[in-house]
């Protein structure tokens, strides 16, 4: 998917003045509140017209001085933060609303397959008022996907959900978007969501374009600004029980976790400050995980340093104070032992079994 | 017998006029409300004001203007007579008077309902491939049932009570254009007509109350339908 945007839009005291051209299938738009994310979504979907400029999707002009393709002909789907399900229709009718309006030749997605992928079977006869927050978002996602959009805008689809629900929905998002091959633009102000959902991030600031970076770089930037500590997001697989604990495979390493999941593949979270570094291998330690790593980079962040470590083909970040770096004599290429307690990991979600076509999980492989 | 044949004729005519007026006005009112409530165009406030004017004008004044427009010598008189449509001193005149006087109430109710529809739902429908005309029928109409019912009730009740504009446009011809309020007025001007007037007053109350109950019942069902 290729997206070219060069537009201006004034709304009261706020002006969106943005130019960018980008390619990718898992793009993110990141920015604080008031940076113009929602305005951009409305312009892309055609729900608002720019004051001037041009918007092109895959070379086709959606909006310029001469014309503006009406939203119902753009085939750009939107999953809104508040779901906006049709309250006068049941779940089935909601799901099929866009599908029924597609010409038969363009109905590429089988509703039954989607209903199965999103686990909506049990909800089909229900009214939308009886759905929980998470169920509503799944129905809204299904409804947008069934309309076979050329581009799907996910406008803060996880905002307002608690962590439990959020991590329940993320795997569904991945599975559906990958399985049906839908390019997405994921809009959020959460660094973690950007890392879990996108592989390129467009930055918005004060109504303007502030650059395009990788999600991991975004996480580093936000660490540098002291906004939040760095979090390692690690995809683990092949669990096997070890006493009360559970061993997971992470690249060539084996990690021992207290947290477990029934899924064969999981996404786990580890705070960088919970990774303790030793110069020499400790003879005995309470930490269940001792990984031998090589320092691949040192990123100073005020009085702290983010130490990038390579271990078993995977990247791990530890966050320590500057004094510790000096004392351990750390430099690029140094070999250290990273100690991580089994309790420091938190499994965010289990990935559903992979079915169907295509190279799945297009987002960045971190950790 | 409780009612004499003339009274029954009056009651039947009143129901006929109010029903036809409501049936004619509801579709027009819905589309006008959708147009005014969902679009922004220059002159919107002027159109809104003109359509609402009968609400604040004395009905007699409305009747007078209708007479000027639709009378035999009026602006549209020749056109109507060419088409063979007779409005003046005819039950159709009572319908026209009721529609014009009751329309603002209908329009306002439906418009309030339409304006309270979640805008995001309309946006969702557009991004899902529905054109505006499609959205009007697939989202706006089913979401507005309650408001339409309330508006129709008000319209019907207003028609049952319409006097001023009706008397100007249709007159008060017993058996042809005399509705309940006109007949009550007639009774009170006759010696010994009090009992007749009272009977028709009670009929008027009963009819209005029945309409209110039916509308409440339907509105409850409509509410259930939009909150499935």
Coordinates of C-alpha atoms in Angstrom, one line a residue:
Chain A
X1 CA 0.0 0.0 0.0
X2 CA 1.4 3.4 -1.0
X3 CA 0.0 6.5 0.6
X4 CA 0.8 10.0 -0.4
X5 CA -0.6 12.9 1.6
X6 CA 0.0 16.6 1.1
X7 CA -2.9 18.5 2.7
X8 CA -3.9 21.5 4.7
X9 CA -7.0 21.6 7.0
X10 CA -7.9 24.4 9.4
X11 CA -10.2 23.7 12.3
X12 CA -10.7 26.7 14.5
X13 CA -7.3 27.5 16.0
X14 CA -5.8 24.2 14.9
X15 CA -4.2 23.7 11.5
X16 CA -3.2 20.3 10.1
X17 CA -0.5 20.9 7.5
X18 CA 1.0 17.6 6.6
X19 CA 3.1 16.1 3.8
X20 CA 4.4 12.6 3.6
X21 CA 4.7 9.7 1.3
X22 CA 5.0 6.2 2.6
X23 CA 4.7 2.5 1.8
X24 CA 3.9 -0.5 4.0
X25 CA 1.1 -2.7 5.2
X26 CA 1.4 -2.2 8.9
X27 CA 1.8 1.5 9.4
X28 CA 1.3 3.4 12.5
X29 CA 0.4 7.0 13.2
X30 CA 1.7 8.1 16.5
X31 CA 1.3 11.4 18.2
X32 CA 0.0 13.0 21.4
X33 CA -3.6 14.2 21.8
X34 CA -4.2 17.3 19.6
X35 CA -1.5 16.4 17.1
X36 CA -4.0 15.9 14.3
X37 CA -4.3 12.1 14.2
X38 CA -8.1 12.1 14.2
X39 CA -8.3 14.9 11.7
X40 CA -6.0 13.0 9.4
X41 CA -8.2 9.9 9.7
X42 CA -11.3 11.9 8.8
X43 CA -9.5 13.3 5.7
X44 CA -8.3 9.9 4.6
X45 CA -11.7 8.3 5.0
X46 CA -13.3 11.3 3.2
X47 CA -15.5 12.2 6.2
X48 CA -13.9 15.7 6.0
X49 CA -12.6 17.6 3.0
X50 CA -9.1 19.2 3.1
X51 CA -8.9 23.0 2.5
X52 CA -6.3 22.3 -0.1
X53 CA -3.9 19.6 -1.2
X54 CA -3.9 16.0 -2.5
X55 CA -4.4 12.5 -1.1
X56 CA -3.4 9.5 -3.1
X57 CA -3.7 5.8 -2.3
X58 CA -1.8 3.4 -4.5
X59 CA -1.5 6.1 -7.1
X60 CA -5.2 6.9 -7.3
X61 CA -6.2 10.4 -6.4
X62 CA -8.8 10.3 -3.5
X63 CA -9.0 14.0 -3.1
X64 CA -7.5 17.0 -4.8
X65 CA -8.6 20.4 -6.0
X66 CA -10.8 19.0 -8.8
X67 CA -12.4 16.0 -7.1
X68 CA -13.0 14.2 -3.9
X69 CA -14.0 10.5 -4.0
X70 CA -17.0 10.2 -1.7
X71 CA -16.4 8.1 1.4
X72 CA -18.7 5.2 0.3
X73 CA -16.7 4.8 -2.9
X74 CA -13.2 5.1 -1.3
X75 CA -13.2 1.6 0.1
X76 CA -11.2 2.9 3.1
X77 CA -12.5 1.1 6.3
X78 CA -12.4 2.7 9.7
X79 CA -12.6 1.0 13.1
X80 CA -13.5 3.8 15.4
X81 CA -12.5 4.0 19.1
X82 CA -16.2 3.9 20.1
X83 CA -17.1 1.0 17.7
X84 CA -20.3 2.9 16.6
X85 CA -22.2 -0.3 16.0
X86 CA -25.7 0.1 14.6
X87 CA -27.9 -0.2 17.6
X88 CA -31.0 -1.0 15.6
X89 CA -29.4 -4.1 14.1
X90 CA -28.2 -7.3 15.6
X91 CA -24.6 -8.6 15.5
X92 CA -25.1 -10.5 12.2
X93 CA -26.7 -7.5 10.4
X94 CA -23.9 -5.2 11.8
X95 CA -21.3 -7.6 10.4
X96 CA -22.9 -7.9 7.0
X97 CA -23.7 -4.2 6.6
X98 CA -20.7 -3.3 4.4
X99 CA -20.5 -6.8 2.9
X100 CA -24.0 -6.6 1.4
X101 CA -23.2 -3.3 -0.2
X102 CA -20.1 -4.7 -2.0
X103 CA -20.6 -5.8 -5.6
X104 CA -20.6 -9.6 -5.7
X105 CA -17.3 -9.8 -7.6
X106 CA -15.6 -7.8 -4.8
X107 CA -16.8 -9.9 -1.9
X108 CA -13.4 -11.4 -1.2
X109 CA -13.8 -12.4 2.4
X110 CA -16.1 -15.3 3.4
X111 CA -18.2 -14.1 6.3
X112 CA -18.2 -17.6 7.9
X113 CA -14.4 -17.6 7.9
X114 CA -14.2 -14.2 9.5
X115 CA -16.8 -15.1 12.1
X116 CA -14.7 -18.1 13.0
X117 CA -11.5 -16.1 13.0
X118 CA -12.9 -13.5 15.4
X119 CA -14.7 -16.1 17.5
X120 CA -18.0 -14.4 16.9
X121 CA -20.1 -17.5 16.4
X122 CA -21.8 -17.4 19.8
X123 CA -22.7 -13.7 19.4
X124 CA -24.4 -13.9 16.1
X125 CA -28.0 -13.9 17.4
X126 CA -27.3 -11.3 20.1
X127 CA -28.2 -7.6 20.1
X128 CA -25.4 -5.2 20.2
X129 CA -26.5 -3.7 23.5
X130 CA -25.8 -7.0 25.3
X131 CA -22.1 -7.1 24.1
X132 CA -19.2 -6.4 26.4
X133 CA -16.6 -3.8 25.4
X134 CA -14.2 -6.3 23.9
X135 CA -17.0 -8.0 22.0
X136 CA -18.1 -4.7 20.5
X137 CA -14.6 -4.0 19.2
X138 CA -14.4 -7.4 17.7
X139 CA -17.8 -6.9 15.9
X140 CA -16.7 -3.5 14.7
X141 CA -13.4 -4.9 13.4
X142 CA -15.3 -7.7 11.7
X143 CA -17.8 -5.3 10.1
X144 CA -15.0 -3.2 8.7
X145 CA -13.0 -6.1 7.4
X146 CA -15.9 -7.8 5.7
X147 CA -16.3 -4.6 3.5
X148 CA -13.0 -5.7 2.0
X149 CA -11.3 -2.3 2.4
X150 CA -8.2 -1.3 0.4
X151 CA -6.9 0.3 3.5
X152 CA -8.2 -0.1 7.1
X153 CA -7.8 2.8 9.5
X154 CA -7.7 1.7 13.1
X155 CA -8.4 4.8 15.0
X156 CA -7.3 4.1 18.6
X157 CA -9.2 0.8 18.6
X158 CA -7.8 -0.2 21.9
X159 CA -8.0 3.1 23.8
X160 CA -10.3 3.0 26.8
X161 CA -10.0 -0.8 27.2
X162 CA -8.3 -2.2 30.3
X163 CA -5.0 -4.2 29.8
X164 CA -6.7 -7.5 29.9
X165 CA -9.2 -6.7 27.1
X166 CA -6.5 -5.0 25.1
X167 CA -4.3 -8.0 25.1
X168 CA -7.3 -10.2 24.3
X169 CA -8.0 -8.1 21.2
X170 CA -4.5 -7.6 19.8
X171 CA -4.0 -11.3 18.7
X172 CA -7.4 -11.1 16.9
X173 CA -6.3 -8.0 15.1
X174 CA -3.1 -9.6 13.9
X175 CA -4.8 -12.8 12.9
X176 CA -7.6 -11.1 10.9
X177 CA -5.4 -8.5 9.2
X178 CA -2.8 -11.0 8.2
X179 CA -5.2 -13.7 7.2
X180 CA -7.2 -11.5 5.0
X181 CA -4.2 -9.4 3.8
X182 CA -5.6 -6.0 4.7
X183 CA -3.1 -3.0 4.8
X184 CA -3.7 -1.0 7.9
X185 CA -2.9 2.4 9.4
X186 CA -3.0 2.1 13.2
X187 CA -3.5 5.3 15.0
X188 CA -2.6 5.5 18.7
X189 CA -0.7 7.5 21.3
X190 CA 0.6 4.3 23.0
X191 CA 4.2 3.4 22.3
X192 CA 3.5 -0.2 23.3
X193 CA 0.6 -0.5 20.8
X194 CA 2.8 0.9 18.1
X195 CA 5.4 -1.8 18.8
X196 CA 2.8 -4.6 18.9
X197 CA 0.8 -3.5 15.9
X198 CA 3.0 -1.8 13.4
X199 CA 6.3 -2.1 11.6
X200 CA 6.7 1.6 10.6
X201 CA 5.6 4.6 12.5
X202 CA 4.7 8.0 11.2
X203 CA 5.1 10.7 13.8
X204 CA 2.6 13.6 14.1
X205 CA 3.3 16.6 16.2
X206 CA 1.3 19.9 16.4
X207 CA -0.5 19.2 13.2
X208 CA 2.6 18.4 11.1
X209 CA 4.6 15.4 10.0
X210 CA 7.6 14.8 12.3
X211 CA 9.2 11.8 10.6
X212 CA 9.0 8.1 10.0
X213 CA 10.7 5.6 12.3
X214 CA 10.7 2.0 13.4
X215 CA 8.6 1.1 16.5
X216 CA 11.7 0.1 18.5
X217 CA 13.3 3.6 17.8
X218 CA 10.0 5.1 19.0
X219 CA 10.3 3.2 22.2
X220 CA 13.9 4.4 22.6
X221 CA 12.9 8.0 21.9
X222 CA 10.2 7.9 24.5
X223 CA 12.6 6.4 27.0
X224 CA 15.1 9.2 26.2
X225 CA 12.3 11.7 27.0
X226 CA 11.8 10.0 30.3
X227 CA 8.2 9.3 29.4
X228 CA 8.3 5.7 30.1
X229 CA 10.9 3.0 30.8
X230 CA 11.9 0.7 28.0
X231 CA 9.9 -2.5 27.8
X232 CA 11.3 -5.6 26.1
X233 CA 8.5 -7.3 24.0
X234 CA 9.5 -10.9 23.5
X235 CA 7.9 -13.5 21.4
X236 CA 8.3 -16.8 23.1
X237 CA 7.3 -20.3 22.0
X238 CA 7.3 -24.0 22.8
X239 CA 6.4 -24.0 26.5
X240 CA 7.3 -26.9 28.7
X241 CA 6.7 -27.2 32.4
X242 CA 9.7 -27.0 34.8
X243 CA 8.3 -27.8 38.3
X244 CA 5.9 -24.9 39.1
X245 CA 7.5 -22.7 36.4
X246 CA 7.4 -22.8 32.7
X247 CA 10.3 -22.9 30.2
X248 CA 9.9 -21.0 26.9
X249 CA 12.1 -20.9 23.9
X250 CA 13.3 -17.4 22.9
X251 CA 15.6 -17.5 19.9
X252 CA 18.4 -19.9 20.9
X253 CA 17.7 -19.2 24.6
X254 CA 15.5 -20.9 27.1
X255 CA 13.7 -18.6 29.5
X256 CA 12.0 -19.7 32.8
X257 CA 8.8 -17.8 33.5
X258 CA 6.4 -17.9 36.4
X259 CA 3.6 -16.6 34.2
X260 CA 2.1 -19.2 31.9
X261 CA -0.4 -19.4 29.1
X262 CA -2.0 -22.3 27.2
X263 CA -1.0 -20.9 23.9
X264 CA 2.0 -22.4 22.2
X265 CA 3.3 -18.9 21.2
X266 CA 3.0 -15.9 23.5
X267 CA 4.0 -12.3 23.6
X268 CA 5.7 -11.4 26.9
X269 CA 6.7 -8.1 28.4
X270 CA 9.9 -7.5 30.4
X271 CA 10.8 -4.1 31.8
X272 CA 14.4 -3.2 30.9
X273 CA 15.1 -2.1 34.4
X274 CA 14.4 -5.7 35.6
X275 CA 17.4 -7.0 33.5
X276 CA 20.4 -7.0 35.9
X277 CA 23.9 -7.2 34.4
X278 CA 26.9 -9.1 35.8
X279 CA 30.5 -8.9 34.5
X280 CA 31.2 -12.5 35.4
X281 CA 28.9 -15.5 35.6
X282 CA 27.5 -15.7 39.2
X283 CA 28.1 -19.1 40.7
X284 CA 24.6 -19.1 42.2
X285 CA 21.8 -16.6 42.0
X286 CA 18.1 -16.4 42.9
X287 CA 17.3 -15.2 39.4
X288 CA 16.1 -18.2 37.3
X289 CA 17.5 -16.8 34.0
X290 CA 21.2 -16.1 33.4
X291 CA 21.9 -15.3 29.8
X292 CA 25.3 -14.7 28.3
X293 CA 25.1 -11.7 26.0
X294 CA 27.3 -9.3 24.0
X295 CA 26.8 -5.6 24.3
X296 CA 25.8 -4.2 20.9
X297 CA 25.1 -0.6 21.8
X298 CA 25.0 1.9 24.7
X299 CA 22.4 4.6 24.5
X300 CA 22.9 7.3 27.2
X301 CA 19.6 8.7 28.6
X302 CA 20.4 11.4 31.2
X303 CA 21.8 9.6 34.2
X304 CA 20.7 6.2 32.9
X305 CA 22.0 4.1 30.0
X306 CA 20.1 1.7 27.8
X307 CA 22.4 -1.2 27.1
X308 CA 21.5 -3.1 24.0
X309 CA 22.4 -6.8 24.3
X310 CA 22.6 -9.5 21.7
X311 CA 21.8 -12.9 23.1
X312 CA 21.1 -16.0 21.2
X313 CA 20.2 -14.0 18.1
X314 CA 17.8 -11.9 20.0
X315 CA 17.9 -8.3 21.1
X316 CA 17.5 -7.5 24.8
X317 CA 17.6 -4.1 26.4
X318 CA 18.8 -3.5 30.0
X319 CA 18.4 -0.1 31.6
X320 CA 21.1 0.7 34.2
X321 CA 22.6 3.8 35.8
X322 CA 25.7 5.4 34.3
X323 CA 27.9 4.5 37.4
X324 CA 27.2 0.8 36.8
X325 CA 28.3 1.1 33.1
X326 CA 31.6 2.6 34.3
X327 CA 32.1 0.1 37.1
X328 CA 31.4 -2.9 34.8
X329 CA 33.6 -1.3 32.1
X330 CA 30.9 -1.8 29.5
X331 CA 31.6 -1.0 25.9
X332 CA 30.4 -2.4 22.6
X333 CA 31.5 -6.0 22.3
X334 CA 31.8 -6.6 26.1
X335 CA 30.4 -9.9 27.2
X336 CA 28.1 -9.8 30.2
X337 CA 25.6 -12.0 32.0
X338 CA 22.0 -10.8 32.1
X339 CA 20.1 -12.0 35.2
X340 CA 16.3 -12.0 35.0
X341 CA 13.9 -13.3 37.6
X342 CA 11.2 -15.7 36.5
X343 CA 8.6 -13.3 38.1
X344 CA 9.7 -10.3 36.0
X345 CA 8.0 -11.6 32.8
X346 CA 4.4 -10.9 32.1
X347 CA 2.6 -12.7 29.3
X348 CA 0.5 -10.2 27.4
X349 CA -1.3 -12.6 25.2
X350 CA -1.2 -16.0 23.6
X351 CA -1.1 -15.9 19.8
X352 CA -3.9 -17.8 18.2
X353 CA -2.9 -20.8 16.1
X354 CA -1.9 -19.8 12.7
X355 CA -4.3 -20.8 10.0
X356 CA -4.7 -20.0 6.4
X357 CA -2.6 -18.2 4.0
X358 CA 0.3 -15.8 3.7
X359 CA 3.3 -14.7 5.6
X360 CA 1.7 -13.9 8.9
X361 CA 2.6 -11.3 11.5
X362 CA 4.1 -8.6 9.3
X363 CA 4.9 -6.4 12.3
X364 CA 8.4 -6.0 13.6
X365 CA 10.0 -8.9 15.1
X366 CA 11.3 -7.4 18.3
X367 CA 13.1 -9.3 21.1
Chain B
X1 CA -79.1 6.9 21.0
X2 CA -75.9 8.4 22.3
X3 CA -74.9 10.2 19.1
X4 CA -77.2 11.5 16.3
X5 CA -76.2 10.7 12.7
X6 CA -74.8 14.2 12.2
X7 CA -72.5 13.8 15.2
X8 CA -71.2 10.5 13.9
X9 CA -70.5 12.2 10.6
X10 CA -68.6 14.9 12.4
X11 CA -66.6 12.4 14.3
X12 CA -65.8 10.2 11.3
X13 CA -64.8 13.3 9.3
X14 CA -62.5 14.5 12.0
X15 CA -60.8 11.1 12.2
X16 CA -60.5 11.0 8.4
X17 CA -59.0 14.5 8.2
X18 CA -56.6 13.9 11.0
X19 CA -55.5 10.5 9.6
X20 CA -55.0 11.7 6.0
X21 CA -53.2 14.9 7.3
X22 CA -50.8 12.7 9.4
X23 CA -50.2 10.2 6.6
X24 CA -49.4 12.9 4.2
X25 CA -47.3 14.9 6.5
X26 CA -45.1 12.2 8.1
X27 CA -43.1 11.2 5.0
X28 CA -42.6 14.8 4.0
X29 CA -41.7 15.7 7.6
X30 CA -39.2 12.9 7.8
X31 CA -37.3 13.8 4.7
X32 CA -37.5 17.5 5.5
X33 CA -36.2 16.7 9.0
X34 CA -33.4 14.6 7.6
X35 CA -32.5 17.3 5.1
X36 CA -32.4 20.0 7.8
X37 CA -30.9 17.8 10.5
X38 CA -28.1 16.1 8.5
X39 CA -26.9 18.6 6.0
X40 CA -25.4 22.1 6.2
X41 CA -26.4 24.4 3.4
X42 CA -26.7 28.2 3.1
X43 CA -30.2 29.4 3.9
X44 CA -30.9 26.4 6.2
X45 CA -32.1 28.7 9.0
X46 CA -34.4 30.5 6.6
X47 CA -36.0 27.3 5.4
X48 CA -36.3 26.1 9.0
X49 CA -37.9 29.4 10.0
X50 CA -40.4 29.3 7.2
X51 CA -41.4 25.8 7.9
X52 CA -41.8 26.6 11.6
X53 CA -43.7 29.8 11.1
X54 CA -47.2 28.3 11.4
X55 CA -46.3 27.3 14.9
X56 CA -46.2 30.9 16.0
X57 CA -48.7 32.5 13.6
X58 CA -52.4 32.6 14.6
X59 CA -54.1 29.7 12.7
X60 CA -56.6 32.2 11.2
X61 CA -53.7 34.1 9.6
X62 CA -52.3 30.8 8.2
X63 CA -55.8 30.0 6.9
X64 CA -56.0 33.4 5.3
X65 CA -52.7 32.9 3.5
X66 CA -53.8 29.5 2.4
X67 CA -57.0 31.0 1.0
X68 CA -54.9 33.6 -0.9
X69 CA -52.7 30.9 -2.3
X70 CA -55.2 28.1 -3.0
X71 CA -58.5 29.9 -3.4
X72 CA -60.3 30.0 -6.8
X73 CA -58.8 33.4 -7.5
X74 CA -55.6 32.7 -5.6
X75 CA -52.1 32.2 -6.9
X76 CA -52.4 28.4 -7.5
X77 CA -56.2 28.5 -8.0
X78 CA -56.2 28.3 -11.8
X79 CA -53.6 25.4 -11.7
X80 CA -55.7 23.5 -9.1
X81 CA -58.9 23.9 -11.1
X82 CA -57.2 22.8 -14.3
X83 CA -56.1 19.7 -12.5
X84 CA -59.7 19.3 -11.2
X85 CA -58.6 19.5 -7.5
X86 CA -61.0 21.4 -5.2
X87 CA -59.5 22.5 -1.9
X88 CA -61.8 25.3 -0.8
X89 CA -64.9 24.4 1.1
X90 CA -64.0 20.7 0.8
X91 CA -62.7 18.2 3.3
X92 CA -59.3 18.4 1.4
X93 CA -59.2 22.0 2.5
X94 CA -59.4 20.8 6.1
X95 CA -56.6 18.4 5.5
X96 CA -54.4 21.1 3.9
X97 CA -55.1 23.4 6.9
X98 CA -54.2 20.6 9.4
X99 CA -51.0 19.7 7.5
X100 CA -49.7 23.2 7.4
X101 CA -50.6 24.0 11.0
X102 CA -49.4 20.7 12.4
X103 CA -46.3 20.3 10.3
X104 CA -43.9 22.3 12.5
X105 CA -44.7 20.1 15.5
X106 CA -44.0 17.0 13.4
X107 CA -40.9 18.4 11.9
X108 CA -39.4 19.5 15.2
X109 CA -40.0 16.1 16.9
X110 CA -38.5 14.1 14.1
X111 CA -35.6 16.5 13.7
X112 CA -34.7 16.3 17.4
X113 CA -34.7 12.5 17.0
X114 CA -32.5 12.6 13.9
X115 CA -30.1 15.1 15.5
X116 CA -29.6 12.8 18.5
X117 CA -28.5 9.9 16.3
X118 CA -24.8 9.1 17.0
X119 CA -22.9 10.8 14.2
X120 CA -20.2 8.1 14.4
X121 CA -22.9 5.6 13.3
X122 CA -23.5 7.6 10.2
X123 CA -19.8 7.9 9.5
X124 CA -19.4 4.2 10.0
X125 CA -22.2 3.6 7.5
X126 CA -20.5 5.8 4.9
X127 CA -17.1 4.1 5.3
X128 CA -18.9 0.8 4.9
X129 CA -20.0 1.7 1.4
X130 CA -23.5 3.2 2.0
X131 CA -24.5 6.3 0.1
X132 CA -26.5 9.1 1.7
X133 CA -29.8 7.8 0.3
X134 CA -29.0 4.3 1.5
X135 CA -28.1 5.6 5.0
X136 CA -31.4 7.5 5.2
X137 CA -33.3 4.3 4.9
X138 CA -30.9 1.8 6.5
X139 CA -29.8 3.9 9.6
X140 CA -31.7 7.2 10.0
X141 CA -35.2 5.9 9.5
X142 CA -34.9 2.9 11.9
X143 CA -33.1 5.1 14.4
X144 CA -35.9 7.7 14.3
X145 CA -39.0 5.5 14.7
X146 CA -39.7 6.9 18.2
X147 CA -39.3 10.5 17.2
X148 CA -41.5 9.9 14.1
X149 CA -44.2 8.3 16.3
X150 CA -44.1 11.2 18.8
X151 CA -44.3 13.7 15.9
X152 CA -47.2 11.8 14.3
X153 CA -49.1 11.8 17.5
X154 CA -48.6 15.5 18.0
X155 CA -49.6 16.0 14.4
X156 CA -52.7 13.9 14.7
X157 CA -53.8 15.6 17.9
X158 CA -53.2 19.0 16.5
X159 CA -55.3 18.1 13.4
X160 CA -58.2 16.9 15.7
X161 CA -58.2 20.3 17.4
X162 CA -57.5 22.5 14.3
X163 CA -60.1 25.3 14.1
X164 CA -58.8 28.6 12.8
X165 CA -57.2 27.7 9.5
X166 CA -59.8 25.0 8.8
X167 CA -62.7 27.4 9.2
X168 CA -61.0 29.9 6.8
X169 CA -60.1 27.3 4.1
X170 CA -62.8 24.7 4.4
X171 CA -65.6 26.5 6.2
X172 CA -67.9 24.8 8.6
X173 CA -70.3 22.9 6.3
X174 CA -72.2 20.2 8.3
X175 CA -71.7 16.8 6.7
X176 CA -68.9 18.1 4.4
X177 CA -66.3 20.0 6.2
X178 CA -67.5 20.3 9.8
X179 CA -65.0 18.7 12.1
X180 CA -65.4 18.2 15.9
X181 CA -64.1 21.6 17.0
X182 CA -66.3 23.4 14.4
X183 CA -69.3 21.4 15.5
X184 CA -68.7 22.1 19.2
X185 CA -68.6 25.8 18.3
X186 CA -71.8 25.5 16.3
X187 CA -73.5 23.6 19.2
X188 CA -72.6 26.3 21.7
X189 CA -74.1 28.9 19.4
X190 CA -77.4 27.1 19.4
X191 CA -80.0 27.3 22.1
X192 CA -79.9 24.0 24.1
X193 CA -76.8 22.9 22.3
X194 CA -74.8 22.4 25.5
X195 CA -75.4 18.7 25.8
X196 CA -74.3 18.2 22.2
X197 CA -71.2 20.3 22.7
X198 CA -70.3 18.3 25.9
X199 CA -70.7 15.0 24.1
X200 CA -68.3 16.0 21.3
X201 CA -65.9 17.5 23.9
X202 CA -65.8 14.1 25.6
X203 CA -65.3 12.3 22.2
X204 CA -62.4 14.7 21.5
X205 CA -60.8 13.9 24.9
X206 CA -61.3 10.2 24.4
X207 CA -59.8 10.3 20.9
X208 CA -56.8 12.3 21.9
X209 CA -56.2 10.0 24.9
X210 CA -56.5 6.9 22.7
X211 CA -54.0 8.3 20.3
X212 CA -51.6 9.1 23.2
X213 CA -51.9 5.5 24.6
X214 CA -51.3 3.9 21.2
X215 CA -48.4 6.1 20.5
X216 CA -46.8 5.4 23.9
X217 CA -47.2 1.7 23.3
X218 CA -45.7 1.9 19.8
X219 CA -42.9 4.1 21.1
X220 CA -41.9 1.5 23.7
X221 CA -41.8 -1.1 21.0
X222 CA -39.7 1.2 18.8
X223 CA -37.3 1.8 21.6
X224 CA -36.8 -1.9 22.0
X225 CA -36.2 -2.2 18.3
X226 CA -33.3 0.3 18.4
X227 CA -31.7 -1.1 21.5
X228 CA -31.4 -4.7 20.4

